[in-house]
């Protein structure tokens, strides 16, 4: 045998080459080039999928995408140098020589184009697409990624990783969401790279020529999305990858966690303290110590002799229980999960057919292969016992997969629904598929009740099954602000329901830091305090009276905002628009919002602007974008765009309400299980125009999917001096029989006329009750001056209600 001295196969870039042949397909066009194959498929007029491979077949299995191509009108035309695939919104131009893909809008404006000379690149198993950097281009999204809101100049890797105590620059973290939005020249587009292998994104890091994405295996398979706004692109992306179902109402409440509360009397104690101190809360979370030797589906019988009774007792006090679910199954004879897993062949394997073992909390473990249907069903059915015991919340952790040593061998075999794959393909979807199994199992066994499901690791589409929290953060101001950006970025990437460990998981927060963190956390979609084993107590009362008061105030405010927040969750459920909205959603082309001083600001729902500020600052600079804004605490009106200095003592997180908008609120309750007073507090802010879709349902079942809900538009129109509550749709009755309207910033009105659905005058000359107070109507002491807010109470009817003032 002759062994060559020098290999001729050193891996170098190879492009797609020239077009050899193409044909029009049912949904688009496919073609063969000198070096590969491609296929472009129209999903909707706004979404075109591009698949590129060196083989004449393409990977089709996706755990992320839930829709198929819709019949849409399109045209394929051949020009001298290119093939053009056109819908009524989008054009894809495919150059014939050195095949390149360019996307233009229907006006012919360039949205995104392969970089001439680089374009598509094959290098061994890895494949990449290089895109020309457009003038002034910004990049947002990519899920749970550290760094700036505008990702330009940064590069990232997607490889789900147990990133204990990560830093503000660490990458990768726990989740892979290969979706980003590009912005330039008042144009917006999105790219979703649906490939679960390790991937790399470069947004002009170390170069001034391109943005690119690279996969370490599988096909280049990306969806190009064009919309008129960032919001529309998110909505199209979540059309592809699905949206969250309505969470249980209690999932919007405060959850108290630590590593770990045990034995049971400590859990009782925590719950009782909330009630005694009148600090609202909805859940106690049990971390790994509830289990017998960390064995999933078991309870430590000394610490928790009667879990069922404890869960019931807690429920009677308005608390739900969330339990930790780790995937590692302890290798132990006679342990049912282990025995069943072996018998039914449910675990990940080495290529030689032996089970993979790795060490995690219980010691040596096998790991369920969640890409196998039997394993998913088995795991799901294991939720039956928890459900029977009354558990309603599930916390999927360590699902990157985390093992001691953090080096899952690359050659482990995953089933991939019979298709097969290795760790290289499976790692990034392990968390997603675990969440799917937990969620669907819990849902089945909870008998039409909505489970609360939480995860650390994820892939695109996770929003269908679980909320995401940002893992093992650290007790620093930097982390507090980073958490906000991570949650906002998850929101830009389809995950509307996300949060962080309030107070920081690793380390101990100062008194001031905890106070600030819990007030910001009250404006996070998922709201939970958590801390590491052997660290100081970190419940809202553990930092002295002042912080206890601050915590109570902000948790109270969160609970008062539930009618608003629940409606915002409904909007996320129907459109994918997140609950925490980076300002890049509504003010995408305003350069100031990307300024490092302002990039953490966000809208909580459409109407409340939150300006997170470090714990040591008593005063801060805030940027208010276009529009008018009321300081929530002082009622002062600011005209944006403007930069202002705002007082920010620990007691007063800078919050602003959009002029012209409404905030539906309720009385303080100690948990969402307690009924509020039957009075909806509707705060109306003067100036401008707004529409808000108000939503209620039973908060617990899936009946809303068959119309059992309460939906009405609230339209505030200052120019016409009207406030209209449209006729109610849906069959669910509102909790509120009366509506108290608070008029903020209205100076000239002294009477209000009320019209009924037939536009007949119902009441003339309704008079205001001016309320002058040191406290704003929501209980937080006002800064400096007293405020006056006039109020009016009307009956809540399902018919249209119109007020003229
Ligand atoms: C992981 C989780 C953390 C949890 C701990 C023990 O580090 O991220 O939240 O408390 O495991 O279960």
mmCIF file of N, CA and C in Angstrom, residues 66-159:
data_model
loop_
_atom_site.group_PDB
_atom_site.id
_atom_site.type_symbol
_atom_site.label_atom_id
_atom_site.label_comp_id
_atom_site.label_asym_id
_atom_site.label_seq_id
_atom_site.Cartn_x
_atom_site.Cartn_y
_atom_site.Cartn_z
ATOM 1 N N UNK A 66 -43.403 24.055 13.406
ATOM 2 C CA UNK A 66 -44.704 23.392 13.568
ATOM 3 C C UNK A 66 -45.639 23.617 12.389
ATOM 4 N N UNK A 67 -45.190 24.352 11.386
ATOM 5 C CA UNK A 67 -46.120 24.568 10.273
ATOM 6 C C UNK A 67 -45.535 24.058 8.970
ATOM 7 N N UNK A 68 -46.392 23.870 8.011
ATOM 8 C CA UNK A 68 -45.964 23.418 6.692
ATOM 9 C C UNK A 68 -46.212 24.571 5.706
ATOM 10 N N UNK A 69 -45.645 24.480 4.522
ATOM 11 C CA UNK A 69 -45.850 25.591 3.575
ATOM 12 C C UNK A 69 -47.334 25.800 3.275
ATOM 13 N N UNK A 70 -47.744 27.054 3.336
ATOM 14 C CA UNK A 70 -49.148 27.369 3.001
ATOM 15 C C UNK A 70 -49.236 27.584 1.503
ATOM 16 N N UNK A 71 -50.365 27.225 0.904
ATOM 17 C CA UNK A 71 -50.472 27.540 -0.516
ATOM 18 C C UNK A 71 -50.392 29.062 -0.677
ATOM 19 N N UNK A 72 -49.376 29.507 -1.355
ATOM 20 C CA UNK A 72 -49.230 30.962 -1.552
ATOM 21 C C UNK A 72 -48.900 31.198 -3.007
ATOM 22 N N UNK A 73 -49.315 32.342 -3.482
ATOM 23 C CA UNK A 73 -49.004 32.646 -4.878
ATOM 24 C C UNK A 73 -47.554 33.060 -5.015
ATOM 25 N N UNK A 74 -46.893 32.496 -5.994
ATOM 26 C CA UNK A 74 -45.521 32.915 -6.254
ATOM 27 C C UNK A 74 -45.225 32.718 -7.734
ATOM 28 N N UNK A 75 -44.152 33.342 -8.161
ATOM 29 C CA UNK A 75 -43.760 33.226 -9.570
ATOM 30 C C UNK A 75 -42.285 32.912 -9.648
ATOM 31 N N UNK A 76 -41.919 32.093 -10.595
ATOM 32 C CA UNK A 76 -40.496 31.858 -10.822
ATOM 33 C C UNK A 76 -40.178 32.334 -12.237
ATOM 34 N N UNK A 77 -39.225 33.227 -12.350
ATOM 35 C CA UNK A 77 -38.857 33.704 -13.690
ATOM 36 C C UNK A 77 -37.354 33.569 -13.870
ATOM 37 N N UNK A 78 -36.991 33.361 -15.087
ATOM 38 C CA UNK A 78 -35.558 33.236 -15.362
ATOM 39 C C UNK A 78 -35.076 34.472 -16.093
ATOM 40 N N UNK A 79 -34.035 35.078 -15.580
ATOM 41 C CA UNK A 79 -33.420 36.211 -16.266
ATOM 42 C C UNK A 79 -32.063 35.765 -16.777
ATOM 43 N N UNK A 80 -31.379 36.709 -17.378
ATOM 44 C CA UNK A 80 -30.097 36.332 -17.974
ATOM 45 C C UNK A 80 -29.137 35.740 -16.923
ATOM 46 N N UNK A 81 -28.989 36.487 -15.864
ATOM 47 C CA UNK A 81 -27.990 36.037 -14.878
ATOM 48 C C UNK A 81 -28.574 35.383 -13.640
ATOM 49 N N UNK A 82 -29.900 35.299 -13.534
ATOM 50 C CA UNK A 82 -30.456 34.808 -12.263
ATOM 51 C C UNK A 82 -31.833 34.174 -12.428
ATOM 52 N N UNK A 83 -32.228 33.488 -11.389
ATOM 53 C CA UNK A 83 -33.587 32.958 -11.281
ATOM 54 C C UNK A 83 -34.262 33.809 -10.203
ATOM 55 N N UNK A 84 -35.497 34.187 -10.440
ATOM 56 C CA UNK A 84 -36.191 35.024 -9.461
ATOM 57 C C UNK A 84 -37.428 34.307 -8.934
ATOM 58 N N UNK A 85 -37.471 34.138 -7.626
ATOM 59 C CA UNK A 85 -38.654 33.564 -6.971
ATOM 60 C C UNK A 85 -39.332 34.718 -6.239
ATOM 61 N N UNK A 86 -40.602 34.961 -6.578
ATOM 62 C CA UNK A 86 -41.256 36.178 -6.094
ATOM 63 C C UNK A 86 -42.599 35.872 -5.440
ATOM 64 N N UNK A 87 -42.835 36.390 -4.258
ATOM 65 C CA UNK A 87 -44.182 36.370 -3.680
ATOM 66 C C UNK A 87 -44.660 37.820 -3.692
ATOM 67 N N UNK A 88 -45.811 38.092 -3.125
ATOM 68 C CA UNK A 88 -46.207 39.500 -3.165
ATOM 69 C C UNK A 88 -45.480 40.363 -2.116
ATOM 70 N N UNK A 89 -44.651 39.746 -1.257
ATOM 71 C CA UNK A 89 -43.904 40.528 -0.257
ATOM 72 C C UNK A 89 -42.399 40.436 -0.434
ATOM 73 N N UNK A 90 -41.968 39.382 -1.048
ATOM 74 C CA UNK A 90 -40.554 39.040 -0.957
ATOM 75 C C UNK A 90 -40.045 38.509 -2.290
ATOM 76 N N UNK A 91 -38.790 38.837 -2.613
ATOM 77 C CA UNK A 91 -38.173 38.279 -3.818
ATOM 78 C C UNK A 91 -36.869 37.598 -3.430
ATOM 79 N N UNK A 92 -36.674 36.431 -3.968
ATOM 80 C CA UNK A 92 -35.395 35.752 -3.784
ATOM 81 C C UNK A 92 -34.737 35.659 -5.152
ATOM 82 N N UNK A 93 -33.566 36.271 -5.238
ATOM 83 C CA UNK A 93 -32.844 36.232 -6.490
ATOM 84 C C UNK A 93 -31.687 35.259 -6.350
ATOM 85 N N UNK A 94 -31.616 34.292 -7.247
ATOM 86 C CA UNK A 94 -30.556 33.287 -7.170
ATOM 87 C C UNK A 94 -29.628 33.485 -8.363
ATOM 88 N N UNK A 95 -28.418 33.930 -8.083
ATOM 89 C CA UNK A 95 -27.467 34.199 -9.181
ATOM 90 C C UNK A 95 -27.026 32.879 -9.798
ATOM 91 N N UNK A 96 -26.928 32.865 -11.115
ATOM 92 C CA UNK A 96 -26.603 31.602 -11.782
ATOM 93 C C UNK A 96 -25.109 31.269 -11.724
ATOM 94 N N UNK A 97 -24.304 32.325 -11.883
ATOM 95 C CA UNK A 97 -22.876 32.047 -11.831
ATOM 96 C C UNK A 97 -22.391 32.338 -10.437
ATOM 97 N N UNK A 98 -21.597 31.456 -9.868
ATOM 98 C CA UNK A 98 -21.305 31.460 -8.431
ATOM 99 C C UNK A 98 -22.616 31.727 -7.712
ATOM 100 N N UNK A 99 -23.349 30.668 -7.494
ATOM 101 C CA UNK A 99 -24.710 30.801 -6.960
ATOM 102 C C UNK A 99 -24.722 31.562 -5.628
ATOM 103 N N UNK A 100 -25.490 32.627 -5.612
ATOM 104 C CA UNK A 100 -25.660 33.445 -4.401
ATOM 105 C C UNK A 100 -27.150 33.725 -4.232
ATOM 106 N N UNK A 101 -27.574 33.904 -3.002
ATOM 107 C CA UNK A 101 -28.984 34.160 -2.711
ATOM 108 C C UNK A 101 -29.139 35.597 -2.187
ATOM 109 N N UNK A 102 -30.020 36.342 -2.820
ATOM 110 C CA UNK A 102 -30.278 37.713 -2.343
ATOM 111 C C UNK A 102 -31.771 37.869 -2.105
ATOM 112 N N UNK A 103 -32.114 38.531 -1.016
ATOM 113 C CA UNK A 103 -33.524 38.749 -0.681
ATOM 114 C C UNK A 103 -33.844 40.232 -0.786
ATOM 115 N N UNK A 104 -34.911 40.514 -1.507
ATOM 116 C CA UNK A 104 -35.334 41.916 -1.670
ATOM 117 C C UNK A 104 -36.809 42.015 -1.300
ATOM 118 N N UNK A 105 -37.227 43.217 -0.939
ATOM 119 C CA UNK A 105 -38.662 43.368 -0.677
ATOM 120 C C UNK A 105 -39.387 43.620 -1.994
ATOM 121 N N UNK A 106 -40.710 43.801 -1.933
ATOM 122 C CA UNK A 106 -41.436 43.917 -3.199
ATOM 123 C C UNK A 106 -41.215 45.261 -3.894
ATOM 124 N N UNK A 107 -40.489 46.160 -3.203
ATOM 125 C CA UNK A 107 -40.122 47.418 -3.889
ATOM 126 C C UNK A 107 -38.737 47.299 -4.509
ATOM 127 N N UNK A 108 -38.132 46.128 -4.363
ATOM 128 C CA UNK A 108 -36.803 45.919 -4.929
ATOM 129 C C UNK A 108 -35.680 46.386 -4.015
ATOM 130 N N UNK A 109 -35.998 46.712 -2.759
ATOM 131 C CA UNK A 109 -34.927 47.143 -1.841
ATOM 132 C C UNK A 109 -34.220 45.913 -1.283
ATOM 133 N N UNK A 110 -32.903 45.985 -1.237
ATOM 134 C CA UNK A 110 -32.122 44.846 -0.764
ATOM 135 C C UNK A 110 -32.294 44.660 0.744
ATOM 136 N N UNK A 111 -32.699 43.468 1.128
ATOM 137 C CA UNK A 111 -32.843 43.170 2.554
ATOM 138 C C UNK A 111 -31.597 42.468 3.068
ATOM 139 N N UNK A 112 -31.149 41.499 2.254
ATOM 140 C CA UNK A 112 -30.083 40.639 2.732
ATOM 141 C C UNK A 112 -29.506 39.876 1.545
ATOM 142 N N UNK A 113 -28.189 39.852 1.445
ATOM 143 C CA UNK A 113 -27.612 39.178 0.270
ATOM 144 C C UNK A 113 -26.367 38.400 0.653
ATOM 145 N N UNK A 114 -26.184 37.271 -0.016
ATOM 146 C CA UNK A 114 -24.952 36.510 0.174
ATOM 147 C C UNK A 114 -23.786 37.369 -0.297
ATOM 148 N N UNK A 115 -22.712 37.229 0.427
ATOM 149 C CA UNK A 115 -21.558 38.089 0.165
ATOM 150 C C UNK A 115 -20.801 37.590 -1.078
ATOM 151 N N UNK A 116 -20.721 38.405 -2.145
ATOM 152 C CA UNK A 116 -20.029 37.947 -3.348
ATOM 153 C C UNK A 116 -18.605 37.523 -3.004
ATOM 154 N N UNK A 117 -18.191 36.422 -3.588
ATOM 155 C CA UNK A 117 -16.833 35.935 -3.316
ATOM 156 C C UNK A 117 -16.769 34.994 -2.124
ATOM 157 N N UNK A 118 -17.788 35.035 -1.254
ATOM 158 C CA UNK A 118 -17.807 34.126 -0.084
ATOM 159 C C UNK A 118 -19.064 33.255 -0.156
ATOM 160 N N UNK A 119 -20.225 33.916 -0.094
ATOM 161 C CA UNK A 119 -21.510 33.218 -0.260
ATOM 162 C C UNK A 119 -21.659 31.992 0.611
ATOM 163 N N UNK A 120 -22.020 30.887 -0.027
ATOM 164 C CA UNK A 120 -22.168 29.625 0.699
ATOM 165 C C UNK A 120 -20.804 28.946 0.716
ATOM 166 N N UNK A 121 -20.458 28.421 1.892
ATOM 167 C CA UNK A 121 -19.128 27.830 2.012
ATOM 168 C C UNK A 121 -19.207 26.446 2.633
ATOM 169 N N UNK A 122 -18.624 25.473 1.963
ATOM 170 C CA UNK A 122 -18.498 24.130 2.545
ATOM 171 C C UNK A 122 -17.044 23.963 2.978
ATOM 172 N N UNK A 123 -16.866 23.530 4.213
ATOM 173 C CA UNK A 123 -15.496 23.225 4.678
ATOM 174 C C UNK A 123 -15.569 21.937 5.475
ATOM 175 N N UNK A 124 -15.287 20.830 4.822
ATOM 176 C CA UNK A 124 -15.452 19.539 5.489
ATOM 177 C C UNK A 124 -16.901 19.374 5.845
ATOM 178 N N UNK A 125 -17.170 19.015 7.114
ATOM 179 C CA UNK A 125 -18.559 18.838 7.545
ATOM 180 C C UNK A 125 -19.240 20.167 7.819
ATOM 181 N N UNK A 126 -18.473 21.209 8.010
ATOM 182 C CA UNK A 126 -19.118 22.463 8.375
ATOM 183 C C UNK A 126 -19.503 23.254 7.125
ATOM 184 N N UNK A 127 -20.585 23.982 7.286
ATOM 185 C CA UNK A 127 -21.123 24.746 6.162
ATOM 186 C C UNK A 127 -21.491 26.125 6.677
ATOM 187 N N UNK A 128 -21.327 27.102 5.846
ATOM 188 C CA UNK A 128 -21.596 28.467 6.309
ATOM 189 C C UNK A 128 -22.244 29.294 5.218
ATOM 190 N N UNK A 129 -22.909 30.350 5.658
ATOM 191 C CA UNK A 129 -23.400 31.349 4.716
ATOM 192 C C UNK A 129 -22.832 32.690 5.160
ATOM 193 N N UNK A 130 -22.226 33.377 4.227
ATOM 194 C CA UNK A 130 -21.675 34.705 4.491
ATOM 195 C C UNK A 130 -22.587 35.737 3.842
ATOM 196 N N UNK A 131 -22.999 36.714 4.633
ATOM 197 C CA UNK A 131 -23.929 37.732 4.137
ATOM 198 C C UNK A 131 -23.240 39.091 4.155
ATOM 199 N N UNK A 132 -23.416 39.838 3.103
ATOM 200 C CA UNK A 132 -22.812 41.172 3.052
ATOM 201 C C UNK A 132 -23.337 42.033 4.206
ATOM 202 N N UNK A 133 -22.421 42.682 4.898
ATOM 203 C CA UNK A 133 -22.852 43.594 5.968
ATOM 204 C C UNK A 133 -23.441 44.840 5.305
ATOM 205 N N UNK A 134 -24.684 45.127 5.593
ATOM 206 C CA UNK A 134 -25.326 46.298 4.993
ATOM 207 C C UNK A 134 -24.937 47.549 5.785
ATOM 208 N N UNK A 135 -25.054 48.674 5.130
ATOM 209 C CA UNK A 135 -24.669 49.934 5.786
ATOM 210 C C UNK A 135 -25.540 50.166 7.028
ATOM 211 N N UNK A 136 -24.894 50.384 8.151
ATOM 212 C CA UNK A 136 -25.620 50.693 9.388
ATOM 213 C C UNK A 136 -26.391 49.499 9.942
ATOM 214 N N UNK A 137 -26.062 48.293 9.486
ATOM 215 C CA UNK A 137 -26.854 47.124 9.912
ATOM 216 C C UNK A 137 -26.658 46.821 11.404
ATOM 217 N N UNK A 138 -27.767 46.513 12.060
ATOM 218 C CA UNK A 138 -27.747 46.077 13.459
ATOM 219 C C UNK A 138 -28.330 44.680 13.517
ATOM 220 N N UNK A 139 -28.004 43.970 14.600
ATOM 221 C CA UNK A 139 -28.513 42.608 14.759
ATOM 222 C C UNK A 139 -29.046 42.434 16.169
ATOM 223 N N UNK A 140 -30.241 41.923 16.297
ATOM 224 C CA UNK A 140 -30.826 41.719 17.634
ATOM 225 C C UNK A 140 -31.356 40.287 17.727
ATOM 226 N N UNK A 141 -31.501 39.816 18.957
ATOM 227 C CA UNK A 141 -32.075 38.480 19.170
ATOM 228 C C UNK A 141 -31.010 37.441 19.448
ATOM 229 N N UNK A 142 -31.180 36.246 18.900
ATOM 230 C CA UNK A 142 -30.331 35.073 19.124
ATOM 231 C C UNK A 142 -30.530 34.484 20.526
ATOM 232 N N UNK A 143 -31.650 34.824 21.148
ATOM 233 C CA UNK A 143 -32.008 34.165 22.408
ATOM 234 C C UNK A 143 -31.133 34.571 23.567
ATOM 235 N N UNK A 144 -30.839 33.577 24.398
ATOM 236 C CA UNK A 144 -30.150 33.831 25.668
ATOM 237 C C UNK A 144 -28.650 34.036 25.434
ATOM 238 N N UNK A 145 -28.307 35.228 24.979
ATOM 239 C CA UNK A 145 -26.912 35.536 24.687
ATOM 240 C C UNK A 145 -26.480 36.772 25.452
ATOM 241 N N UNK A 146 -25.261 36.713 26.012
ATOM 242 C CA UNK A 146 -24.723 37.862 26.744
ATOM 243 C C UNK A 146 -24.354 38.955 25.729
ATOM 244 N N UNK A 147 -23.883 40.068 26.252
ATOM 245 C CA UNK A 147 -23.443 41.138 25.349
ATOM 246 C C UNK A 147 -24.511 42.192 25.170
ATOM 247 N N UNK A 148 -24.304 42.995 24.134
ATOM 248 C CA UNK A 148 -25.182 44.144 23.930
ATOM 249 C C UNK A 148 -26.469 43.781 23.218
ATOM 250 N N UNK A 149 -27.431 44.689 23.355
ATOM 251 C CA UNK A 149 -28.690 44.529 22.613
ATOM 252 C C UNK A 149 -28.382 44.430 21.117
ATOM 253 N N UNK A 150 -27.569 45.358 20.605
ATOM 254 C CA UNK A 150 -27.126 45.276 19.203
ATOM 255 C C UNK A 150 -25.898 44.370 19.183
ATOM 256 N N UNK A 151 -26.014 43.262 18.496
ATOM 257 C CA UNK A 151 -24.963 42.249 18.544
ATOM 258 C C UNK A 151 -23.847 42.488 17.525
ATOM 259 N N UNK A 152 -23.927 43.620 16.841
ATOM 260 C CA UNK A 152 -22.896 43.919 15.841
ATOM 261 C C UNK A 152 -21.509 43.947 16.494
ATOM 262 N N UNK A 153 -20.568 43.298 15.834
ATOM 263 C CA UNK A 153 -19.208 43.265 16.376
ATOM 264 C C UNK A 153 -18.976 42.065 17.283
ATOM 265 N N UNK A 154 -20.029 41.238 17.484
ATOM 266 C CA UNK A 154 -19.879 40.072 18.362
ATOM 267 C C UNK A 154 -20.084 38.782 17.585
ATOM 268 N N UNK A 155 -19.521 37.723 18.139
ATOM 269 C CA UNK A 155 -19.723 36.389 17.569
ATOM 270 C C UNK A 155 -20.199 35.449 18.668
ATOM 271 N N UNK A 156 -20.998 34.458 18.313
ATOM 272 C CA UNK A 156 -21.591 33.567 19.314
ATOM 273 C C UNK A 156 -21.582 32.121 18.849
ATOM 274 N N UNK A 157 -21.580 31.235 19.836
ATOM 275 C CA UNK A 157 -21.648 29.796 19.565
ATOM 276 C C UNK A 157 -22.903 29.240 20.211
ATOM 277 N N UNK A 158 -23.582 28.357 19.516
ATOM 278 C CA UNK A 158 -24.731 27.673 20.115
ATOM 279 C C UNK A 158 -24.345 26.242 20.475
ATOM 280 N N UNK A 159 -24.249 26.010 21.757
ATOM 281 C CA UNK A 159 -23.870 24.677 22.245
ATOM 282 C C UNK A 159 -24.304 24.637 23.711
#
